[in-house]
Short mmCIF file of C-alpha atoms in Angstrom, two decimals:
data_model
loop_
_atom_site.label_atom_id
_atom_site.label_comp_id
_atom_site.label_asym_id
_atom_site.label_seq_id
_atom_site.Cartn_x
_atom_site.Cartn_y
_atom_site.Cartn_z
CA UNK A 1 35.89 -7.59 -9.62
CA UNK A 2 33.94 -7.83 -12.70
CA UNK A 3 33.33 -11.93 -12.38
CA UNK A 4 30.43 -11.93 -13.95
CA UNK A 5 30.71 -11.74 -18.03
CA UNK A 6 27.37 -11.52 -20.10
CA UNK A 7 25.96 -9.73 -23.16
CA UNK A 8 23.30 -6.66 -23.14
CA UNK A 9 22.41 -6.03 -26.95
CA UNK A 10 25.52 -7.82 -28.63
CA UNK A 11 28.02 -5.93 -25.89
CA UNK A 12 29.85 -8.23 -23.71
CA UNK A 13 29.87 -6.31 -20.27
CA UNK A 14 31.05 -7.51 -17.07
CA UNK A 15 29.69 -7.59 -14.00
CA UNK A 16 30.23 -8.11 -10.11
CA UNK A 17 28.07 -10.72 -7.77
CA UNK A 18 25.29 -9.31 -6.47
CA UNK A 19 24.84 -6.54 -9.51
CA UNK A 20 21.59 -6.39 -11.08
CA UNK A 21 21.22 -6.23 -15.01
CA UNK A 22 20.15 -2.81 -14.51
CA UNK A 23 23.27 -2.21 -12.69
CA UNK A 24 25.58 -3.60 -14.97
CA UNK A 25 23.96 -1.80 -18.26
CA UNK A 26 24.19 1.63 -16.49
CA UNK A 27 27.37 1.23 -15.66
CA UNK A 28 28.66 0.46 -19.66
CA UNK A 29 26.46 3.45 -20.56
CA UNK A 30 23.71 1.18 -22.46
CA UNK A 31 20.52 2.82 -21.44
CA UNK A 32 17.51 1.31 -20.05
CA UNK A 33 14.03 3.51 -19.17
CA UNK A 34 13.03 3.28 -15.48
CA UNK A 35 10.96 5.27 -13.75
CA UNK A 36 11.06 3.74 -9.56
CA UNK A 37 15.00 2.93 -10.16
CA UNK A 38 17.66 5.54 -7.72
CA UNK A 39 21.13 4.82 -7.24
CA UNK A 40 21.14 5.65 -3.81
CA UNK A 41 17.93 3.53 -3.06
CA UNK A 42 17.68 -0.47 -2.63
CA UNK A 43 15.88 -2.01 -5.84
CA UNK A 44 12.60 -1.84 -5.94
CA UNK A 45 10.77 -3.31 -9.20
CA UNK A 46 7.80 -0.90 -8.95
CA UNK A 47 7.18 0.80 -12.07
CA UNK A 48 8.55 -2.78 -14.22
CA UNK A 49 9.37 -0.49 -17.01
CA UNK A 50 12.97 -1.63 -17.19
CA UNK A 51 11.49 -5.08 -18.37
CA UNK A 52 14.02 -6.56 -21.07
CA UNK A 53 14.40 -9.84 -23.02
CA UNK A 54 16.60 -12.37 -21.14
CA UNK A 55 17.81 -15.62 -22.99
CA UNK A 56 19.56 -18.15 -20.16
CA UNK A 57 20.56 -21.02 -22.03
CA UNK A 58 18.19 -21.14 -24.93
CA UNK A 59 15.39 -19.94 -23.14
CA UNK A 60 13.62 -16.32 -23.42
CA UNK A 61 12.06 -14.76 -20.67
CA UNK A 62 11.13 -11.00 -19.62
CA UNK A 63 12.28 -9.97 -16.47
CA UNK A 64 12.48 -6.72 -15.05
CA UNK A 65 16.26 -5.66 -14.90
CA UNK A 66 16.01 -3.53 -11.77
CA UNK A 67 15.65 -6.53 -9.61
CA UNK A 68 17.10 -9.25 -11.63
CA UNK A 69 21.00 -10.11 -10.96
CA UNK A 70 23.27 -10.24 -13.38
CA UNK A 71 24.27 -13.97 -14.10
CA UNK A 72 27.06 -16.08 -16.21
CA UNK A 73 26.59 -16.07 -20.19
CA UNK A 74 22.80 -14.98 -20.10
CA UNK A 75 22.08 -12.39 -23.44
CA UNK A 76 20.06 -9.64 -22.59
CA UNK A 77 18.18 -7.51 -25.44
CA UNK A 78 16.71 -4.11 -23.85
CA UNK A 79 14.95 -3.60 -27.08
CA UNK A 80 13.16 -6.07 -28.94
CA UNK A 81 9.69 -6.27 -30.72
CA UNK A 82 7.74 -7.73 -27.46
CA UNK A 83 9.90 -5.44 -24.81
CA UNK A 84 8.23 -2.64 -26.59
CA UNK A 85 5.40 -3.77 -26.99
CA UNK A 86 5.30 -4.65 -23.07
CA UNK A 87 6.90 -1.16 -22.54
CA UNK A 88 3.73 0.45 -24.28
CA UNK A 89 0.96 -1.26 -22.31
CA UNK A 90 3.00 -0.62 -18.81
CA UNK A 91 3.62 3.55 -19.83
CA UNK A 92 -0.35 3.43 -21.16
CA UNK A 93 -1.29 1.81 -17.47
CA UNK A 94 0.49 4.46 -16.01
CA UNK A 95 -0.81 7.28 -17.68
CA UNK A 96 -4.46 6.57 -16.46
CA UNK A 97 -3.12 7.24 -13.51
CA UNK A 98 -0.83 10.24 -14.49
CA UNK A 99 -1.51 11.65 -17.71
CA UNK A 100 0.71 14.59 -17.75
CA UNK A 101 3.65 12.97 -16.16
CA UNK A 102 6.87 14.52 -18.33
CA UNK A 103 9.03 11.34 -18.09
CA UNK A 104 5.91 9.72 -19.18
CA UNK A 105 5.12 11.75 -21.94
CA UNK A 106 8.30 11.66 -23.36
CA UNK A 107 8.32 7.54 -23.27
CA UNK A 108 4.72 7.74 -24.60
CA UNK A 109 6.35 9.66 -27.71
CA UNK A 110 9.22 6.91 -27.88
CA UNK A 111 7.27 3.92 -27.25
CA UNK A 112 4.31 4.93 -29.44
CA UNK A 113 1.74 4.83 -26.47
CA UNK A 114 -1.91 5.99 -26.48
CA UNK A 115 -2.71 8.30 -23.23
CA UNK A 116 -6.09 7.44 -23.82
CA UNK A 117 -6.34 3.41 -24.03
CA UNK A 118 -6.95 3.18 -20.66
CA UNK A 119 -9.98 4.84 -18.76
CA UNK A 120 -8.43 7.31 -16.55
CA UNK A 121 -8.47 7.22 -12.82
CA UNK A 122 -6.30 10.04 -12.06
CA UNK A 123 -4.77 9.64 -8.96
CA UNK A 124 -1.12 11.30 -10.03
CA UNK A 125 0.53 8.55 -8.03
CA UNK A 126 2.33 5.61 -9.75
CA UNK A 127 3.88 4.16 -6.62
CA UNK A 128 7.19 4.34 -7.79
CA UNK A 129 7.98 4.32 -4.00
CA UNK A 130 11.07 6.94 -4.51
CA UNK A 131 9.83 9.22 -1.23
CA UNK A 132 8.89 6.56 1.06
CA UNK A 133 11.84 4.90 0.03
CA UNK A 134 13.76 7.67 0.25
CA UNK A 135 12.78 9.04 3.17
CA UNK A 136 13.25 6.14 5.21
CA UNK A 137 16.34 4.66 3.49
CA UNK A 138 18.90 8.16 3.02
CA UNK A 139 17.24 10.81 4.92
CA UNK A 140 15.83 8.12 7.91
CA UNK A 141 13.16 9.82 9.10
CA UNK A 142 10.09 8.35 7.77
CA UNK A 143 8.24 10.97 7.41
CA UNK A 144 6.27 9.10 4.81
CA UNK A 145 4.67 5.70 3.98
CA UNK A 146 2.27 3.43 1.98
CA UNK A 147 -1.40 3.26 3.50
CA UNK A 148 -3.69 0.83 2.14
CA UNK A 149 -3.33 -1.71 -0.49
CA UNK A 150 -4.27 -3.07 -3.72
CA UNK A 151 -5.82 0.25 -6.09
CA UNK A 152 -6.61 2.02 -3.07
CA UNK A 153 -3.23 2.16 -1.92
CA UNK A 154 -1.70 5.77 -1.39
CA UNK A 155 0.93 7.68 0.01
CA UNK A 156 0.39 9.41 3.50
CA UNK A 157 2.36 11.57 5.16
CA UNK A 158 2.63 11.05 9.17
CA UNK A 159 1.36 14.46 10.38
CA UNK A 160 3.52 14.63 13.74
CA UNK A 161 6.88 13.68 12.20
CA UNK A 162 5.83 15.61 8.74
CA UNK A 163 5.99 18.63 10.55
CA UNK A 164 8.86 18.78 12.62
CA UNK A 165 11.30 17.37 9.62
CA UNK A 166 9.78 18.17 6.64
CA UNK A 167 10.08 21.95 5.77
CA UNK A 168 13.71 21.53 6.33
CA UNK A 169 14.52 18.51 4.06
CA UNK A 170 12.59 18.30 1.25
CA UNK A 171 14.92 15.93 -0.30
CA UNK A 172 12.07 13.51 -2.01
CA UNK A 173 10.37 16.67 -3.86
CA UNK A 174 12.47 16.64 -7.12
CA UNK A 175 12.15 12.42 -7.11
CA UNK A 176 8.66 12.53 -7.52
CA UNK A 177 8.25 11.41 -11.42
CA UNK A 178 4.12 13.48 -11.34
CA UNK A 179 4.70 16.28 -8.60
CA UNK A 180 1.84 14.07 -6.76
CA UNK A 181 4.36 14.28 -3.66
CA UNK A 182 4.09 18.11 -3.57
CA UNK A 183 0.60 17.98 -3.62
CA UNK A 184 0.34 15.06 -0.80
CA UNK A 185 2.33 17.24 1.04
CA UNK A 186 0.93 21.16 0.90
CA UNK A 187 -2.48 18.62 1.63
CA UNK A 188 -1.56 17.09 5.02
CA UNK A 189 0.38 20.87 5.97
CA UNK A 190 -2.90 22.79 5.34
CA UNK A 191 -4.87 20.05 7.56
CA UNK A 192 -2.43 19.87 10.40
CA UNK A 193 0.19 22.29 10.50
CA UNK A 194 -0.45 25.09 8.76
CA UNK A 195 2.60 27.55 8.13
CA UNK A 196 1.95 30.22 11.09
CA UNK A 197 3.78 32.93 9.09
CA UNK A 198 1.55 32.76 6.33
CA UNK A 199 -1.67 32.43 8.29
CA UNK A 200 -1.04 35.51 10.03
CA UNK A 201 -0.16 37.35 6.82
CA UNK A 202 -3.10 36.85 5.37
CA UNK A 203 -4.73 37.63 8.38
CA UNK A 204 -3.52 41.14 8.32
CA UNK A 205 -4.57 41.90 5.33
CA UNK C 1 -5.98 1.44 26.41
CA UNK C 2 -3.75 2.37 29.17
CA UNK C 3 0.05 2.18 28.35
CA UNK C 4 1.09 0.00 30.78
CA UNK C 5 -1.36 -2.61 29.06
CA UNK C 6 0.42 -1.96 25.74
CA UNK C 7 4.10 -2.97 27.82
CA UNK C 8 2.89 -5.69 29.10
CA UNK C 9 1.97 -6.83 25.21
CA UNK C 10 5.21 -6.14 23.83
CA UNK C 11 7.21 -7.42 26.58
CA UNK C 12 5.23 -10.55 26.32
CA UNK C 13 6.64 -10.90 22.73
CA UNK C 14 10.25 -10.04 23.87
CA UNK C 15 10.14 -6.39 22.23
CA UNK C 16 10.91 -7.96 18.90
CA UNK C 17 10.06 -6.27 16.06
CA UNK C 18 9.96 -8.96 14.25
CA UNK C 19 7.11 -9.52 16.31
CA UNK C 20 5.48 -6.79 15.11
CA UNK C 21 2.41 -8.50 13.55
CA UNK C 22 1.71 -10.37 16.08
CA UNK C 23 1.94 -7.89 19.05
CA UNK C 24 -0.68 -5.36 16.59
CA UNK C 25 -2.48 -8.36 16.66
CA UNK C 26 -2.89 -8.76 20.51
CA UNK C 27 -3.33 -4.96 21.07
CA UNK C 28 -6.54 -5.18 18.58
CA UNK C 29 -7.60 -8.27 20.31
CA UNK C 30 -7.47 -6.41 23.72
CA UNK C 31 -8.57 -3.36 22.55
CA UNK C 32 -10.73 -3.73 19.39
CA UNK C 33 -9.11 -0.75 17.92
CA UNK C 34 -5.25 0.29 17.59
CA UNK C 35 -5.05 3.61 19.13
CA UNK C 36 -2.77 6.43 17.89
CA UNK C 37 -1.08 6.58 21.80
CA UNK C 38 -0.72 2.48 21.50
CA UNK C 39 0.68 2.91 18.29
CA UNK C 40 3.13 5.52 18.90
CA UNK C 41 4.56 3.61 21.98
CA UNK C 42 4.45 0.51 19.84
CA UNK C 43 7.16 2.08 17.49
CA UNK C 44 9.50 3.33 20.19
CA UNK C 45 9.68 0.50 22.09
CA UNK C 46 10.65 -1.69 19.15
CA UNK C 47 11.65 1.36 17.09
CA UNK C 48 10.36 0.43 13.91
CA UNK C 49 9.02 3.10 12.00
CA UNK C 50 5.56 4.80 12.63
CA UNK C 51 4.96 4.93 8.62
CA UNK C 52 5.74 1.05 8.69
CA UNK C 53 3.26 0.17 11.22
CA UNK C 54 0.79 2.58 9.63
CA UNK C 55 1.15 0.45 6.12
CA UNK C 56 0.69 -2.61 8.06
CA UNK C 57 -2.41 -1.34 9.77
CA UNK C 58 -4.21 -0.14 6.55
CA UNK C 59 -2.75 -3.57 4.67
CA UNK C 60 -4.89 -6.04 7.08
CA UNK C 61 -8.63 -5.89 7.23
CA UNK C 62 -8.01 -7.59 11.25
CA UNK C 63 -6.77 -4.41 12.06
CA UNK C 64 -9.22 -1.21 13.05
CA UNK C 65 -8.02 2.39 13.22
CA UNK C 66 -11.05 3.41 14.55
CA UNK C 67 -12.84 2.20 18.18
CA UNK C 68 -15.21 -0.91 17.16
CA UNK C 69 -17.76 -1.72 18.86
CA UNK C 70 -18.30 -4.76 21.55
CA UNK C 71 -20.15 -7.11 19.09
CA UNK C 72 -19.01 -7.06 15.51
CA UNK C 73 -22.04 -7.82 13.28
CA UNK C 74 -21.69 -9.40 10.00
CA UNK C 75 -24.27 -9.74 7.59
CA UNK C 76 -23.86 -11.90 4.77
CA UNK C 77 -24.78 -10.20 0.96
CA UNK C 78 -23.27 -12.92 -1.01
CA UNK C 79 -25.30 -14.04 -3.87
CA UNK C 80 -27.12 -17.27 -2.08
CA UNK C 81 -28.03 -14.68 1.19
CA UNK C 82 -28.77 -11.97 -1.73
CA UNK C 83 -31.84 -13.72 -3.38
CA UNK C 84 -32.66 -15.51 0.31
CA UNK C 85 -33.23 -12.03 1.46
CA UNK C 86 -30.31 -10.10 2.87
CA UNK C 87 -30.89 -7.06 1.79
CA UNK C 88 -34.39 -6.78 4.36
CA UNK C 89 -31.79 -8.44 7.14
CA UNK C 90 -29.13 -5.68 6.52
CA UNK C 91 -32.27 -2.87 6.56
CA UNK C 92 -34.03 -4.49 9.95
CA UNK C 93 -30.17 -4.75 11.72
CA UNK C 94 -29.79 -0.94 10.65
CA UNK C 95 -33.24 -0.27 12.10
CA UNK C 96 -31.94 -1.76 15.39
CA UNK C 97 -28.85 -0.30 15.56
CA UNK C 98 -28.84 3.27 13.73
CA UNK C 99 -25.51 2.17 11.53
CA UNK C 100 -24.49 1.51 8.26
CA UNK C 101 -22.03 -1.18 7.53
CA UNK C 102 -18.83 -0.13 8.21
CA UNK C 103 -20.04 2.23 11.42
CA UNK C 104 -20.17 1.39 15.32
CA UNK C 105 -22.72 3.54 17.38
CA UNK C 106 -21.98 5.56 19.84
CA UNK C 107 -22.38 3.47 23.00
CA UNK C 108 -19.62 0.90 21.40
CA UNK C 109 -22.20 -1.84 21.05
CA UNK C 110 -22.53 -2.85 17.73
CA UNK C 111 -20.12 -2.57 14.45
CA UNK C 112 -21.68 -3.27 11.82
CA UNK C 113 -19.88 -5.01 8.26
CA UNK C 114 -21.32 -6.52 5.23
CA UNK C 115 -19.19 -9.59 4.01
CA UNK C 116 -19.44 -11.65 0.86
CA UNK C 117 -20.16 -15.28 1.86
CA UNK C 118 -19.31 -16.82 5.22
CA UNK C 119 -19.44 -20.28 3.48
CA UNK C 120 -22.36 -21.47 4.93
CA UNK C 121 -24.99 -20.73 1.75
CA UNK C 122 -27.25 -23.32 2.50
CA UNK C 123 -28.16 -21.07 5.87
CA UNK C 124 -28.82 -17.93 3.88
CA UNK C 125 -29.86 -15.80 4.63
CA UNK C 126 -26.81 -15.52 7.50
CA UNK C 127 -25.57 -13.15 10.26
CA UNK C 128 -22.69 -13.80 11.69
CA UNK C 129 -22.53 -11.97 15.40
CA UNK C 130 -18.88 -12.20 16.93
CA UNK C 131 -18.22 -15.67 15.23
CA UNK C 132 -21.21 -17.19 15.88
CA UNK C 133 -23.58 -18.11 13.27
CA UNK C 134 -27.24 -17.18 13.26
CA UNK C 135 -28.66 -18.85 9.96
CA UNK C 136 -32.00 -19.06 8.08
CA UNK C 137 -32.86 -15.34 9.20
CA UNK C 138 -35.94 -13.10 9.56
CA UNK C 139 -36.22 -9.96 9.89
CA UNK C 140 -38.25 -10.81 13.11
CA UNK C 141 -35.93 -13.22 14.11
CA UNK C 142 -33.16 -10.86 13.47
CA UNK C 143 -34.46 -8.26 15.61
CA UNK C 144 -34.81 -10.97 18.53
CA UNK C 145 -31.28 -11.82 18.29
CA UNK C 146 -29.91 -8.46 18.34
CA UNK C 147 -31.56 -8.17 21.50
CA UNK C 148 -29.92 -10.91 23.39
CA UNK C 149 -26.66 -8.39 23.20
CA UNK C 150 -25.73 -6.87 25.71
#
């Protein structure tokens, strides 16, 4: 255990094979902003917010820490001039999507970011894949999944397995860094299975 | 598509899922569209998730989630077919058929796409009608060849 011996930010930390950098920071308590990043969850390397400064025998390089393993004598700075610069542009990207975001609001204030560089295209999703990865990963039903690709690309729920699973788990709501989940999902109930109860409260008024 | 038609594709590929691709593939082929029933038996039989194939449906353009028609019309709008005249092509082959790009008509006949060069410029303007190549075109001579579809 603990073969692995580099430095993040002057600390030397150890790690074991297979560990990414994000990994081995969290575990010595040295803190590292990610947005797409769950313990429970493979790694992902959607949101590239955890991008730090990795120098690997005289060479610098950015690479984002979720994703990148932990290797033999590399120095790793998670703060440095250009990491927050890079930081800002990624958290000013995001927030054209979704502006009001708290986690991203509170990095804006940290990182310095303009909400408004961007045009905004508000479409509350910042494919951070946490409930489709989620879903299919720890709860295993799959309730939920990527449609399309490129900008276009969205998260859908599937109607016929959304509505025999979902009311009962709802495991993925508090992941969701925007609340764009909730909304994805109150939007495919009303079109396909409405909640009788409700409907026939109303109705009785 | 009738079920047993959708067995016999995935037990031609073994029931692999790592087949997947290629048996979605061989249902559109068949089929022209992937069906939600074809679909659905695709993912038990080689239980991989429906949300997976779903994402892998929407990813490709080869795929169709919606019945296409027979012939699959493309009319080229690149620049070269732009200033050769594509624009009256696209109008006269929406005249014939009553569809906008991206529609099929309600007999299945025609579906009708707009690409942006087929790599054949020096043809422009160019419709393409299920792979074949109909070059230099008219709108007269457009109409005519819509005709020869049956």
């Amino acid at each position: 255990m603990g073969d692995i011996k580099f430095e993040i930010d002057g600390k030397t930390v150890t790690a074991d094979p297979g560990m990414t950098v994000l990994e081995a920071a969290q575990k010595e308590g040295i803190y590292i902003p990610t947005l797409c990043h769950h313990e429970k969850l493979e790694p992902f390397g959607g949101c590239r917010l955890c991008i730090v400064e990795v120098e690997d025998r005289g060479w610098t390089k950015y690479v984002v820490s979720c994703v990148f393993p932990a290797a033999k004598d590399i120095i790793v700075r998670t703060r440095s001039e250009k990491v927050d610069r890079l930081r800002k542009t990624i958290i000013e990207l995001l927030m054209a999507h979704a502006p009001d975001a708290p986690d991203l609001v509170t990095l804006a204030k940290e990182y310095n970011a303009d909400p408004n560089r961007y045009e905004r295209s508000a479409s509350f999703c910042i494919h951070c894949g946490l409930c489709v990865r989620y879903c299919a990963e720890v709860a295993g039903k799959n309730a939920i999944g990527f449609v399309d690709r490129g900008i276009n690309k969205e998260i859908s729920f599937v109607p016929d397995i959304a509505a025999q699973v979902c009311n009962d788990c709802k495991e993925c709501f508090p992941l969701c860094p925007t609340s764009y989940l909730q909304a994805a999902f109150v939007y495919t109930q009303a079109l396909s299975f409405p909640d009788a109860a409700k409907t026939e409260q109303s109705a009785g008024k | 598509m009738d079920i047993e038609k959708v067995d016999q594709i995935i037990d031609k590929h073994n029931g692999e899922p790592s087949n997947l691709l290629q048996i979605m593939l061989d249902i559109q082929k068949e089929n022209n569209w992937l069906s939600k029933q074809a679909l659905a038996r695709v993912s038990e039989k080689l239980s991989v998730p429906l949300t997976r194939i779903q994402h892998i449906a929407t990813f490709y353009k080869a795929f169709s989630l919606v019945p296409k028609g027979r012939h699959k019309v493309h009319i080229c709008v690149g620049t070269a077919c732009h200033v050769r005249g594509a624009t009256r092509i696209l109008d006269t082959v929406e005249d014939a058929t009553g569809i906008k790009p991206g529609e099929t008509d309600l007999d299945l006949k025609f579906s009708l796409e707009t690409v942006n060069c087929l790599g054949c410029c020096a043809l422009g303007p160019v419709m393409e009608v299920d792979g074949k190549v109909h070059g230099k075109m008219s709108p007269v001579k457009t109409a005519q060849a819509l005709k020869t579809y049956e």
